[in-house]
mmCIF file of C-alpha atoms in Angstrom:
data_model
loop_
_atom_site.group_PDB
_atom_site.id
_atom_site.type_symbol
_atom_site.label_atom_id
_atom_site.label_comp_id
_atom_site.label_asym_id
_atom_site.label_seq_id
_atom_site.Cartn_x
_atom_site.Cartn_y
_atom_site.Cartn_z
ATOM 1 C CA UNK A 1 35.153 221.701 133.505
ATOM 2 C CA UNK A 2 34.639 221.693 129.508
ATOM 3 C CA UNK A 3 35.728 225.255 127.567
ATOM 4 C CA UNK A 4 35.164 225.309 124.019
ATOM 5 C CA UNK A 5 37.762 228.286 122.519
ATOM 6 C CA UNK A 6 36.451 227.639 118.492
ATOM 7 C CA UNK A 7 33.418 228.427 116.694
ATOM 8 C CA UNK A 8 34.506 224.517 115.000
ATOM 9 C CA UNK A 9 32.730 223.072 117.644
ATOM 10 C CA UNK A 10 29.354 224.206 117.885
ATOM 11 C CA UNK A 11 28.099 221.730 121.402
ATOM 12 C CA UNK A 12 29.681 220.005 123.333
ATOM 13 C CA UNK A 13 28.225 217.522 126.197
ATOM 14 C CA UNK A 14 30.563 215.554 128.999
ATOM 15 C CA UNK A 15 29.098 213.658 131.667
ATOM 16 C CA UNK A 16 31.202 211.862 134.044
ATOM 17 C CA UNK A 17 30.174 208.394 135.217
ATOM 18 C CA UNK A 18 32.053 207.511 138.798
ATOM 19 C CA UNK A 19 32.316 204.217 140.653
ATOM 20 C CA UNK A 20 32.019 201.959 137.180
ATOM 21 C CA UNK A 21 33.535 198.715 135.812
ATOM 22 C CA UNK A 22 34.942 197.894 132.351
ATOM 23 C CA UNK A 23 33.736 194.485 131.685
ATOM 24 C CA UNK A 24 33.939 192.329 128.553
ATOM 25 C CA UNK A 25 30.370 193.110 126.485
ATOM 26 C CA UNK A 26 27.685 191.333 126.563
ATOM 27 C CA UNK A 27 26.905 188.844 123.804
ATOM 28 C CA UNK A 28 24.294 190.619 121.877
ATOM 29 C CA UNK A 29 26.360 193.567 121.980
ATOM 30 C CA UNK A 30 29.242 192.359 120.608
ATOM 31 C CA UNK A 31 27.381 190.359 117.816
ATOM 32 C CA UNK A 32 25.593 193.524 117.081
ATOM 33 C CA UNK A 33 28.918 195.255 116.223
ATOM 34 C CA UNK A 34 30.835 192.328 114.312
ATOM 35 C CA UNK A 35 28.143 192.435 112.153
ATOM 36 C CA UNK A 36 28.604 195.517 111.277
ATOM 37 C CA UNK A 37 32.272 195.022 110.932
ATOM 38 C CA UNK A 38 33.578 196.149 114.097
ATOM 39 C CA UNK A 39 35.057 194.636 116.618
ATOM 40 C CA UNK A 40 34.260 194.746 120.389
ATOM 41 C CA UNK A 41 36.601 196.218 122.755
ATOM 42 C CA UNK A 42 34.840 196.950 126.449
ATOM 43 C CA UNK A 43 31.389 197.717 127.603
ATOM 44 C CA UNK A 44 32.073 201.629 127.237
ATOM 45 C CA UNK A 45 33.380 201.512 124.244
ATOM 46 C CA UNK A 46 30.936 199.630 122.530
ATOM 47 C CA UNK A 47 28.247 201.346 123.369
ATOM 48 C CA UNK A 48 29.692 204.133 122.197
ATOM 49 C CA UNK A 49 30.026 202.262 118.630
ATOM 50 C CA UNK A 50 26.545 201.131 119.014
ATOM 51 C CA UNK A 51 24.748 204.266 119.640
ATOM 52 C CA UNK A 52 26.325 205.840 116.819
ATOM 53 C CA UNK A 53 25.404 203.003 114.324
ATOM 54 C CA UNK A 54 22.012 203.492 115.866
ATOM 55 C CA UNK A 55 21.588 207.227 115.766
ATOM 56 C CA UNK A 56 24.559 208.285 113.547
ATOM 57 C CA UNK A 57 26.142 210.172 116.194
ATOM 58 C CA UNK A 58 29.373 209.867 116.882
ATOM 59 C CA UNK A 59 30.642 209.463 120.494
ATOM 60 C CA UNK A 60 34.325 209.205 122.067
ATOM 61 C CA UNK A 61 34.968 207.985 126.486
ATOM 62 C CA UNK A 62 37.518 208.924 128.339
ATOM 63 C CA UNK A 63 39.307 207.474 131.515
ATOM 64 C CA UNK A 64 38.436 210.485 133.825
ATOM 65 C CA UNK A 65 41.145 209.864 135.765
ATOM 66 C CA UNK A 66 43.909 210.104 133.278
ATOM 67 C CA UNK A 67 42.433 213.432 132.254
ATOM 68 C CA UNK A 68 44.307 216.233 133.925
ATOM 69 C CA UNK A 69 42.872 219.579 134.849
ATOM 70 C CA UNK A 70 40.046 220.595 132.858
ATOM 71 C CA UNK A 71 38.646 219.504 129.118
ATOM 72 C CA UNK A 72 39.251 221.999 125.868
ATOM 73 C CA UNK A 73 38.123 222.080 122.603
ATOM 74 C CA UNK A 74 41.058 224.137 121.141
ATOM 75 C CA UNK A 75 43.154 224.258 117.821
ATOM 76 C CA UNK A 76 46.124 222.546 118.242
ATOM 77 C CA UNK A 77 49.632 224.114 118.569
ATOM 78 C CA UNK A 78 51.656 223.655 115.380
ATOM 79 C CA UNK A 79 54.025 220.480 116.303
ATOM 80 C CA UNK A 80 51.999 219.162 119.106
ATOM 81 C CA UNK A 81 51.266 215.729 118.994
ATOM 82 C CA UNK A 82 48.952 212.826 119.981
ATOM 83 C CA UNK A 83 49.403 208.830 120.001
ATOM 84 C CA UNK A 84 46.073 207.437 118.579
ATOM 85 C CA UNK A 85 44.079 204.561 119.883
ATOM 86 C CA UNK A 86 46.056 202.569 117.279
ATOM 87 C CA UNK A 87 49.045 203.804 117.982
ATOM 88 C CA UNK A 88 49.967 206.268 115.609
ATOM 89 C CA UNK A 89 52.131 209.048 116.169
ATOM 90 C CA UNK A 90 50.715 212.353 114.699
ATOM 91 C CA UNK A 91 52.021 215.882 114.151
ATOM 92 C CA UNK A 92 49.371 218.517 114.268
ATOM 93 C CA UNK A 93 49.170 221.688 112.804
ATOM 94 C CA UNK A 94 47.065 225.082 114.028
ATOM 95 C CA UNK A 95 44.360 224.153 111.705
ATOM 96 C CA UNK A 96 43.253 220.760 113.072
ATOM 97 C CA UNK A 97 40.336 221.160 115.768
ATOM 98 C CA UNK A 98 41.541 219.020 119.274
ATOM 99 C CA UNK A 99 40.030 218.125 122.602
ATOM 100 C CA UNK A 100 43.069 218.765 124.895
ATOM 101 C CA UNK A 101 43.393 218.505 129.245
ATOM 102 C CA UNK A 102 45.376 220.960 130.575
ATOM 103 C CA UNK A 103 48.479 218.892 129.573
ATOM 104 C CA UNK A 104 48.463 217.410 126.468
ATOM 105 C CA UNK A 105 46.079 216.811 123.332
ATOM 106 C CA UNK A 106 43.680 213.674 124.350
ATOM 107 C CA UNK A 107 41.671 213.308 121.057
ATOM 108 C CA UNK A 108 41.381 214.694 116.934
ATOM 109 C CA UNK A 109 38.020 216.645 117.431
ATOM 110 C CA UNK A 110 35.006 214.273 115.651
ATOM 111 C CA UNK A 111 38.017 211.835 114.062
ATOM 112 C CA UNK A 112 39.996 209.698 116.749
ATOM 113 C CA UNK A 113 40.971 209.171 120.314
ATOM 114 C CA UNK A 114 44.389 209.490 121.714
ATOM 115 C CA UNK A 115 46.133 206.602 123.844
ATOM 116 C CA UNK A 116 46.475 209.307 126.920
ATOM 117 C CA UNK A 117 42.881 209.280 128.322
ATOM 118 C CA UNK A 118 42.198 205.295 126.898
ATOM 119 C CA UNK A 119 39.485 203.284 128.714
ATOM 120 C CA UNK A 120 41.119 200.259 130.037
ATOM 121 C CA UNK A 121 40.581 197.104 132.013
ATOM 122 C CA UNK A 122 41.920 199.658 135.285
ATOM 123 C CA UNK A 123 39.068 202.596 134.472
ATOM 124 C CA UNK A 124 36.986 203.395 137.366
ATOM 125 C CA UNK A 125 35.154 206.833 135.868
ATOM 126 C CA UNK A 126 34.657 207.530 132.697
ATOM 127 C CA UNK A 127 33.783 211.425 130.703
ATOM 128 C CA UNK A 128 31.399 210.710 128.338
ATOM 129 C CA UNK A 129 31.588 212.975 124.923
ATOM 130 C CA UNK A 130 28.806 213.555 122.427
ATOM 131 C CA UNK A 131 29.509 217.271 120.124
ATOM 132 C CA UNK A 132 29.255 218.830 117.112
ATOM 133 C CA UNK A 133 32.100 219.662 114.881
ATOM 134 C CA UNK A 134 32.720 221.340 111.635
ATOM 135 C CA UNK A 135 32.137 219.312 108.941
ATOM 136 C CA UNK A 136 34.813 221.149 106.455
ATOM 137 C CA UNK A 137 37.248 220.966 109.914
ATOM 138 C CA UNK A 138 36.790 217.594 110.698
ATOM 139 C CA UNK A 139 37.404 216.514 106.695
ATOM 140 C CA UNK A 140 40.688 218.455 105.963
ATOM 141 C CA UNK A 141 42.006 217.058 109.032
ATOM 142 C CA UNK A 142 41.085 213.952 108.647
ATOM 143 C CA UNK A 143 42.988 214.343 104.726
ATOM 144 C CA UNK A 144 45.664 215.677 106.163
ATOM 145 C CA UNK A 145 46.807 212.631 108.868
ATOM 146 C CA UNK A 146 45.351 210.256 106.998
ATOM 147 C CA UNK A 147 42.879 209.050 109.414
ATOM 148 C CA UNK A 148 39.113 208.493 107.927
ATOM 149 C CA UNK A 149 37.183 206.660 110.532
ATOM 150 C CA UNK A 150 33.407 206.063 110.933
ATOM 151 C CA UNK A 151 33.149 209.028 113.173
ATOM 152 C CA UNK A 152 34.654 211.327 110.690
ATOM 153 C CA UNK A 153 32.709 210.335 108.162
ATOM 154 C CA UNK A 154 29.483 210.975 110.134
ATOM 155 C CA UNK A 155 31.044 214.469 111.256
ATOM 156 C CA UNK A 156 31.733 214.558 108.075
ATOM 157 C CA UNK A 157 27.782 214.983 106.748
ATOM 158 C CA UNK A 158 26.928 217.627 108.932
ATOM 159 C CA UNK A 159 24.632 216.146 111.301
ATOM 160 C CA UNK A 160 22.197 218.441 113.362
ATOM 161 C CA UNK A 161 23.000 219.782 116.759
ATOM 162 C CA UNK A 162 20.793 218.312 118.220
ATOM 163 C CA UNK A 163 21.520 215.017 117.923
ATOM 164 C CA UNK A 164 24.265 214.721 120.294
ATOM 165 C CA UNK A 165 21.514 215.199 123.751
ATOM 166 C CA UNK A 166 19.911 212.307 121.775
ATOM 167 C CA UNK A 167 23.003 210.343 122.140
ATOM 168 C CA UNK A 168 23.940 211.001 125.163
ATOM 169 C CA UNK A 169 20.353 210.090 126.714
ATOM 170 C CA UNK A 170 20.482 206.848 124.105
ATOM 171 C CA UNK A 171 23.430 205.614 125.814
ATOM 172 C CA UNK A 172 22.916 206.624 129.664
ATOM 173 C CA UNK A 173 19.609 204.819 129.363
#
């Protein structure tokens, strides 16, 4: 179940994807993305990284079985925290927009991933996520931890609604 408590976050899309298998990518996807500087980490993953070079919307996966309970788009609690994808320990205030399970805080809405729902080698479902964020949000929270990425900086520009059910369909298909 997906509940969205902030007007920050104006869609959001999961789909879960059962029964799959994180493989190395193939070749031309992983040339695709070292040429345009990034490097290749899993089949999910990558495609994520690819459709959002394509269409210029950001994308995030989860493991759907480290998720706990149901998915929220929430403000975080002031001193919560999350462990990024590259390992960075973060303090968040009630300002900074978060996906969060019923346990702990799993991603920085439109910015980065945390290390608590990673895809990994063990994944066998996966919650896809394509939204729509604040643009102001998704900027002063990226200032404030210090963590610009190529999905903030899309988020970042204010891209249409709509373009997240492109995404999604984009990468699905």
């Amino acid at each position: 179940s997906v509940k969205v408590e902030s007007d920050l976050c104006t869609r959001y899309m999961a789909l879960r994807l059962e029964n799959i298998q994180v493989l190395k990518s193939p070749e031309w996807l992983t040339r695709a993305l070292h040429a345009l500087d990034q490097r290749s980490v899993n089949t999910f993953v990558d495609l994520t990284n690819y459709v959002m070079f394509e269409l210029g919307q950001p994308m995030h996966v989860f493991d759907a079985d480290k998720v706990k309970g149901g998915i929220t788009v929430r403000m975080a609690r002031d001193g919560e925290t999350i462990t990024t994808l590259d390992n960075k320990e973060v303090t968040l205030t009630s300002e900074m927009l978060v996906i969060a399970d019923d346990e702990a805080v799993l991603a920085l809405a439109g910015i980065k991933g945390g290390k608590k729902a990673e895809v990994d080698s063990n994944t066998k479902s996966i919650i896809l996520e394509c939204a729509s964020f604040d643009s102001i949000s998704v900027r002063k929270t990226a200032f404030k931890t210090g963590i610009r990425t190529d999905a903030s900086k899309r988020f970042e520009n204010n891209y249409p609604v709509a373009w997240a059910e492109h995404a999604v369909l984009r990468y699905v298909y």
